[in-house]
mmCIF file of C-alpha atoms in Angstrom:
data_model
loop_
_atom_site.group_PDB
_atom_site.id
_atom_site.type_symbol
_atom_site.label_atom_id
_atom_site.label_comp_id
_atom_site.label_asym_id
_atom_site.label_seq_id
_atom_site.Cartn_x
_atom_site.Cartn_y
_atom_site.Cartn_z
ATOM 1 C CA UNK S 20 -2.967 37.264 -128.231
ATOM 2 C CA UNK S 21 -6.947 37.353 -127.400
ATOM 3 C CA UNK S 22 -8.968 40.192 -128.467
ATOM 4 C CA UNK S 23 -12.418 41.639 -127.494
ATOM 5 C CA UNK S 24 -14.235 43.983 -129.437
ATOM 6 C CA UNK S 25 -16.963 46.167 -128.755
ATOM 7 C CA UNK S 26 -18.597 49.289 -130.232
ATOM 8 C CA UNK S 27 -17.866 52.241 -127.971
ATOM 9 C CA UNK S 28 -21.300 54.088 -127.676
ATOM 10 C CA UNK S 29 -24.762 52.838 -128.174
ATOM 11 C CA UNK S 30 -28.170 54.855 -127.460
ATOM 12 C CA UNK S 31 -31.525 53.680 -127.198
ATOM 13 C CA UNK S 32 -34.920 55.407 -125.720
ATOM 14 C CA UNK S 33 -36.400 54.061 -122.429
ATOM 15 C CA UNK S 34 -38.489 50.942 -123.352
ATOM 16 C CA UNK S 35 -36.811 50.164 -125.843
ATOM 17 C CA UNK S 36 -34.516 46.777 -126.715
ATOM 18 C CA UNK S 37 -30.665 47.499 -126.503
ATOM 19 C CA UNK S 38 -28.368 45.318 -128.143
ATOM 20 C CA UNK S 39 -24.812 45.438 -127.564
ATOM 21 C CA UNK S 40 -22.477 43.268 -129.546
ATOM 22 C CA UNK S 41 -19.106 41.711 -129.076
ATOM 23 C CA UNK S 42 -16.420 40.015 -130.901
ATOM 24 C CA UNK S 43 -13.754 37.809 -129.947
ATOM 25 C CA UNK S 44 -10.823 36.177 -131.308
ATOM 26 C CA UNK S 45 -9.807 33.437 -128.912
ATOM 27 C CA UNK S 46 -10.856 30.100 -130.247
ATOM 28 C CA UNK S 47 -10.195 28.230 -127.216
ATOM 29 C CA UNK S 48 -12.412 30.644 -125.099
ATOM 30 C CA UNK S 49 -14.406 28.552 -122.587
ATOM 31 C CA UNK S 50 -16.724 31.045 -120.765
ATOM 32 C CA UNK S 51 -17.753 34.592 -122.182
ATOM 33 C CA UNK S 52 -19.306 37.103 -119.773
ATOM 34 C CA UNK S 53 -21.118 40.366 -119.364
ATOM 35 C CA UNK S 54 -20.156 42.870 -116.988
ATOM 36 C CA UNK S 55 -21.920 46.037 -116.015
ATOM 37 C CA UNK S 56 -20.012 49.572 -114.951
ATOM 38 C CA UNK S 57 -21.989 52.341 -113.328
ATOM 39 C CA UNK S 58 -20.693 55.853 -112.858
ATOM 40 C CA UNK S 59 -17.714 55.992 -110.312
ATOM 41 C CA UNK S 60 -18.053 52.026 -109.344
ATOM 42 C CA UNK S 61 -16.280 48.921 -110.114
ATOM 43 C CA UNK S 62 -17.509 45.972 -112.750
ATOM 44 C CA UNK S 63 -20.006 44.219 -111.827
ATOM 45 C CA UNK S 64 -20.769 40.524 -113.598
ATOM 46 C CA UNK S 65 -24.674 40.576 -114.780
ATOM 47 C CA UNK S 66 -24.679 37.044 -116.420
ATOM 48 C CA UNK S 67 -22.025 34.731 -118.539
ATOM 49 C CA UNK S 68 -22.573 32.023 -120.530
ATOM 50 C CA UNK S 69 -20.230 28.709 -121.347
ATOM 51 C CA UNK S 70 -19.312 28.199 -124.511
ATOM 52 C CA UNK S 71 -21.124 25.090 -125.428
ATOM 53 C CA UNK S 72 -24.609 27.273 -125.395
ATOM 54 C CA UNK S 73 -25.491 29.471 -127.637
ATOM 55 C CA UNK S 74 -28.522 31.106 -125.541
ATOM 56 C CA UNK S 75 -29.029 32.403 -122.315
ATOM 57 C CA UNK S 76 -32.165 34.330 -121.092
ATOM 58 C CA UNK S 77 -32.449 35.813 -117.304
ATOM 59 C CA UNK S 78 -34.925 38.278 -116.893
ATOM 60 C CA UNK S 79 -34.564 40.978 -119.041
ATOM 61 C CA UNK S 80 -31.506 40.076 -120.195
ATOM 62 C CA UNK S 81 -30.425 37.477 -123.227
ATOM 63 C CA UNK S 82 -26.852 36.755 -124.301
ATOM 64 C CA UNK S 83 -26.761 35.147 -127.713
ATOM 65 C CA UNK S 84 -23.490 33.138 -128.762
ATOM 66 C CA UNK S 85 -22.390 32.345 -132.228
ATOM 67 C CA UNK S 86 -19.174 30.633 -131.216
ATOM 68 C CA UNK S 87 -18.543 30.136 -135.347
ATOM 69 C CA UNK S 88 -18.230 33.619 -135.805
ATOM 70 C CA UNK S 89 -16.912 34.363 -132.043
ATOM 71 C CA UNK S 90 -19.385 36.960 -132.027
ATOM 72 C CA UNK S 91 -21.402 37.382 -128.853
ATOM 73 C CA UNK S 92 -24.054 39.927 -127.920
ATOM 74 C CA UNK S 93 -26.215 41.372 -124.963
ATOM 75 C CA UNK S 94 -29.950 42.438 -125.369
ATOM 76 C CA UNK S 95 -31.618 44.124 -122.489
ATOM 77 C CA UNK S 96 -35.197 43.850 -122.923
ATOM 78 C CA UNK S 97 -37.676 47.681 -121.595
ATOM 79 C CA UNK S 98 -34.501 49.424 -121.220
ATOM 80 C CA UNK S 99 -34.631 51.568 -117.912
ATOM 81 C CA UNK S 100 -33.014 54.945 -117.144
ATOM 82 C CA UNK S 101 -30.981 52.696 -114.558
ATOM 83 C CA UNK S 102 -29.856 50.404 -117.328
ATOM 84 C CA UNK S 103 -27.254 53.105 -118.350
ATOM 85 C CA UNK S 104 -23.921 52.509 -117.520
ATOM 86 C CA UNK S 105 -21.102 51.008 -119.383
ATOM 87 C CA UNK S 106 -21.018 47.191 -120.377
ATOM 88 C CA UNK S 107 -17.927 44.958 -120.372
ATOM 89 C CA UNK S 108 -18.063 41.845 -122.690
ATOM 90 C CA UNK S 109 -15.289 39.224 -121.731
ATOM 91 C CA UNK S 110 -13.717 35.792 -122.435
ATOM 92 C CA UNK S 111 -11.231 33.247 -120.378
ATOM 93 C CA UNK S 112 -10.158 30.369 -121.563
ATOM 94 C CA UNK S 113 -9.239 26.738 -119.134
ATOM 95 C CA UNK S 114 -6.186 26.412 -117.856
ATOM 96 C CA UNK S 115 -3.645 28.389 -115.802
ATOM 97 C CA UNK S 116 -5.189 30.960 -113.924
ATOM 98 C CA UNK S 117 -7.957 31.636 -116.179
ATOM 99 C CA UNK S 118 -6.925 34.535 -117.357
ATOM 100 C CA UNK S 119 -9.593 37.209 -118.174
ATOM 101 C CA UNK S 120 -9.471 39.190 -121.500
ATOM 102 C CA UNK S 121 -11.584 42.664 -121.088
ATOM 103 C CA UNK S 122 -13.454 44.340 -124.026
ATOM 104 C CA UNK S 123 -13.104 48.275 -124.273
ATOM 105 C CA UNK S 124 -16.652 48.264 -122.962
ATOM 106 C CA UNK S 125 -19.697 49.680 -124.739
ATOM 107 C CA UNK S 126 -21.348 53.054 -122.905
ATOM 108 C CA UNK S 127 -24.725 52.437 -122.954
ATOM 109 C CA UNK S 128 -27.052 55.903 -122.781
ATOM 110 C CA UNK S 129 -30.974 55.739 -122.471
ATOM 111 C CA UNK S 130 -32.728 58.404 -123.416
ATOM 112 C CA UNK S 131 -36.088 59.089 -121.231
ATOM 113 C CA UNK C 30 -19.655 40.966 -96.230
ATOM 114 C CA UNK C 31 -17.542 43.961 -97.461
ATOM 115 C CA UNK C 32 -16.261 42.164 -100.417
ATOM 116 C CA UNK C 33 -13.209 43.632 -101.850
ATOM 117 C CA UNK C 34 -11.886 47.569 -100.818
ATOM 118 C CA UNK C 35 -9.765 49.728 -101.802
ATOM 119 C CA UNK C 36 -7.912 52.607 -100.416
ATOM 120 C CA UNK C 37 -7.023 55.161 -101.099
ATOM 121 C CA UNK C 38 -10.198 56.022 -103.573
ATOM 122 C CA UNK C 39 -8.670 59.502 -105.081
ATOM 123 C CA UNK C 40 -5.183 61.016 -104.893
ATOM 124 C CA UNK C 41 -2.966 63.318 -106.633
ATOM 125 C CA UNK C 42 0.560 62.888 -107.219
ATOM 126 C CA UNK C 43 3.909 65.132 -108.555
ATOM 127 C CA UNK C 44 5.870 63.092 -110.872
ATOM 128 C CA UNK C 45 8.535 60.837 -109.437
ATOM 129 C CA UNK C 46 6.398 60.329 -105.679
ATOM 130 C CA UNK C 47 5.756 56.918 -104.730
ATOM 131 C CA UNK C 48 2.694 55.545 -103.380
ATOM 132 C CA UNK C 49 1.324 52.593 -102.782
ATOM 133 C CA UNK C 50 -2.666 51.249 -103.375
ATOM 134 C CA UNK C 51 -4.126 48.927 -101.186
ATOM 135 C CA UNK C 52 -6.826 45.995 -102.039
ATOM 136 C CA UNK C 53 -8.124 43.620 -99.240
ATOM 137 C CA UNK C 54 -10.822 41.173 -99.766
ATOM 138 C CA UNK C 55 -13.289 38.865 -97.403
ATOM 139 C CA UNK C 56 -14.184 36.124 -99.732
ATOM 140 C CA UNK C 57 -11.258 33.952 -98.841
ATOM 141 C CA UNK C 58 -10.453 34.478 -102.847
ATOM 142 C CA UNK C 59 -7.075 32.704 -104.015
ATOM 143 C CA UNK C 60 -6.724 34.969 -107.547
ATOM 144 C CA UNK C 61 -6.232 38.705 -107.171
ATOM 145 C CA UNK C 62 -5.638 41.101 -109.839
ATOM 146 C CA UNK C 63 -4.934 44.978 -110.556
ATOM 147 C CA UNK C 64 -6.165 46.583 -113.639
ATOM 148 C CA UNK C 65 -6.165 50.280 -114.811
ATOM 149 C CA UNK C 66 -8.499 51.789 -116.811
ATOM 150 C CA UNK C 67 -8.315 54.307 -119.285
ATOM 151 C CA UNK C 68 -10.988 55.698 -121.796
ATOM 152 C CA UNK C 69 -11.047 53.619 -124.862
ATOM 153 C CA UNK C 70 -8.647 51.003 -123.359
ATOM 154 C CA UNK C 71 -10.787 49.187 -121.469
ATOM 155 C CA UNK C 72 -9.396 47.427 -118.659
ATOM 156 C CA UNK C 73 -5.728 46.241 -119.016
ATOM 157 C CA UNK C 74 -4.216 43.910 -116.437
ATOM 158 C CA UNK C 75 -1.315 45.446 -114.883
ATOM 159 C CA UNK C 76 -0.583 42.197 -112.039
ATOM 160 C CA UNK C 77 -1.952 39.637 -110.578
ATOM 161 C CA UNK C 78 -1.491 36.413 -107.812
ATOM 162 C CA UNK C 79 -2.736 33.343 -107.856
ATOM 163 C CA UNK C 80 -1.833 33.098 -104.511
ATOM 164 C CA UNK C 81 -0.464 33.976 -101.377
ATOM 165 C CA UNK C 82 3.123 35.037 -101.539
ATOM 166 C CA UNK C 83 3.057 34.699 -105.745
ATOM 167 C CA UNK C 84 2.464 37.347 -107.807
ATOM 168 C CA UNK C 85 3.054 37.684 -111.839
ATOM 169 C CA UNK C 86 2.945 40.262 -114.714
ATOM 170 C CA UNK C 87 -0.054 40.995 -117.025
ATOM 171 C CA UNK C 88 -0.021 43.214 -119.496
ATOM 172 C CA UNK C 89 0.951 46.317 -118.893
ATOM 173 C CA UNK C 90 3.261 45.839 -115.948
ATOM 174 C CA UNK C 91 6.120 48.059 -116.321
ATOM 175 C CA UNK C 92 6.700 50.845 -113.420
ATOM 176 C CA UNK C 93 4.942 48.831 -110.956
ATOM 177 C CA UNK C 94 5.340 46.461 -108.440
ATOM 178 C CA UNK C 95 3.183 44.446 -106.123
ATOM 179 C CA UNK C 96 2.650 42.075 -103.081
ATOM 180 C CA UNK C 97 0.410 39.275 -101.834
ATOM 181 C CA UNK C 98 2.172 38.639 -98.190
ATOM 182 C CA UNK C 99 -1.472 38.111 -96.920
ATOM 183 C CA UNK C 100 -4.169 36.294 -98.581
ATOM 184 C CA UNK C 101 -7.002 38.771 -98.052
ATOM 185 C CA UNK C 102 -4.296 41.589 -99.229
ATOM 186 C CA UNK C 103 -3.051 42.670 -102.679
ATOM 187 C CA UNK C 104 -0.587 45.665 -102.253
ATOM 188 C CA UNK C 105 0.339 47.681 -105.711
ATOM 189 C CA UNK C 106 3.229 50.416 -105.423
ATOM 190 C CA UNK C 107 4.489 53.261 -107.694
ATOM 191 C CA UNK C 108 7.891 53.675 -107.197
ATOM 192 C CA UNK C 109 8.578 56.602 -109.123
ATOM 193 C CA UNK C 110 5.454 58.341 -110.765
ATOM 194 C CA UNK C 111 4.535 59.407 -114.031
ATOM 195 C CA UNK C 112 1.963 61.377 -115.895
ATOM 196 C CA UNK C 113 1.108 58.231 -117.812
ATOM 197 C CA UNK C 114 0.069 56.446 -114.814
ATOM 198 C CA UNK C 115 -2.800 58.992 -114.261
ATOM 199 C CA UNK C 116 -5.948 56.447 -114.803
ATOM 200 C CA UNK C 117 -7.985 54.570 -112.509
ATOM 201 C CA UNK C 118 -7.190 51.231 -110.644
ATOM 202 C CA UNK C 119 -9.393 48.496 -110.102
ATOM 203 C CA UNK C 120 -8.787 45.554 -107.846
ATOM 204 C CA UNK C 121 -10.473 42.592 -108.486
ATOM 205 C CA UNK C 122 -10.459 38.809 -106.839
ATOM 206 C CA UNK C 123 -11.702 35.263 -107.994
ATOM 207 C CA UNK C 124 -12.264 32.576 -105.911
ATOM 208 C CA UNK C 125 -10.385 28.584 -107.819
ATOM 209 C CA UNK C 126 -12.960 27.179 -109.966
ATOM 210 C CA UNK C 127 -12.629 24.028 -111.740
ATOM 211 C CA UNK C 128 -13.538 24.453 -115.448
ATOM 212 C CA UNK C 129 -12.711 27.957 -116.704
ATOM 213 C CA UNK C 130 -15.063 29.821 -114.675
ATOM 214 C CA UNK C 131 -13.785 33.162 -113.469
ATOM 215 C CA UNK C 132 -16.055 35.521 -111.943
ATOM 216 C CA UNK C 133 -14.073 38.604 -110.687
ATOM 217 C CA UNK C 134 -15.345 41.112 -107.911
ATOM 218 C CA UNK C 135 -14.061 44.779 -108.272
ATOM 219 C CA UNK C 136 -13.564 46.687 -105.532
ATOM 220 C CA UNK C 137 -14.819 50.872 -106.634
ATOM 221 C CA UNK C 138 -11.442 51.867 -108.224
ATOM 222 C CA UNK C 139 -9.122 54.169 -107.187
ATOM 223 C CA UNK C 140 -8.401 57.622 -108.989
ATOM 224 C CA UNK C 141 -5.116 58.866 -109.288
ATOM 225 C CA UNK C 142 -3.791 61.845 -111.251
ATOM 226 C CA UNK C 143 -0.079 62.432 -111.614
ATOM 227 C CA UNK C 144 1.029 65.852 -112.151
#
């Protein structure tokens, strides 16, 4: 079946870049997102991208896509004190209902 | 706009009480979904509906059940609780989007500890 991968921990000092990074096994994977979790609240979806692209930028944020190696990552440009939180990559393919695969999530700390 | 709720958002259970979690959503959404989430795990679907009055299995489905009688509505029960179903439950909903697309909306979890 599908399978998302992400490191479980990253930490980074205020002002910093973060990168978080993301692998993924489903070849037929259509869209591939980003979701954000902060303490004691659901996911929220900060940006996706579709599979044909291999960039994205909004804001501070750029999701980079190298759909060869099914690898996908997250950089978060001036990381803030607000910016920590834990960070869902996921995948769905077409078809059916669309069915979401979930990475472990990555928990992102910033140190001031 | 409340987007999607859920009640009850903590309780404690003995082992072999039943319960039941409730998820209700304004966005006219036709796919709902429960997950649990435990550390490490990530988020593992438990059910979901792609409709009114349809619901399926996901992955981890076994000792509950659910129920999608109303649209806005997406009712999970415990029939019999265990201490492996301590974790926290998520709702979620999606509205039908042609091409893949499939941006969920959580609702804040609930946390529930069996004893």
């Amino acid at each position: 079946g599908e399978d998302v991968e992400q490191s479980l921990f990253l930490s980074v000092r205020e002002g910093d870049s973060s990168v978080i990074n993301c692998t993924y096994t489903d070849s037929s994977s259509t869209y591939l997102y980003w979701y954000k979790q902060e303490p004691g609240a659901g996911l929220q979806l900060l940006t996706y991208i579709f599979s044909n692209m291999d960039m994205k930028q909004d804001q501070r944020l750029t999701v980079l896509l190298n759909k060869k190696d099914k690898h996908l990552s997250l950089r978060i440009a001036d990381t803030q004190t607000g910016d920590s939180a834990i960070y869902f990559c996921a995948e769905s393919s077409s078809g059916g209902y669309q069915k979401v695969t979930f990475g472990t999530g990555t928990k992102l700390q910033v140190i001031p | 706009n409340a987007g999607v709720t859920q009640t009850p958002k903590f309780r404690v259970l003995k082992t072999g009480q039943s319960m039941t979690l409730l998820c209700a959503q304004d966005m006219n959404h036709e796919y709902m979904y429960w997950y649990r989430q435990d550390p490490g795990m990530g988020l593992r679907l438990i059910h979901y509906s792609v409709g009114e009055g349809t619901t399926a299995k996901g992955e981890v489905p076994d000792g509950y059940n659910v129920s999608r009688l109303k649209k806005q509505n997406f009712l999970l029960g415990l029939e019999s609780a265990a201490p492996s179903q301590t974790s926290v439950y998520f709702c979620a909903s999606s509205p039908r989007l042609a091409g893949g697309l499939n941006e969920q909306f959580f609702g804040p979890g609930t946390r529930l500890t069996v004893l």
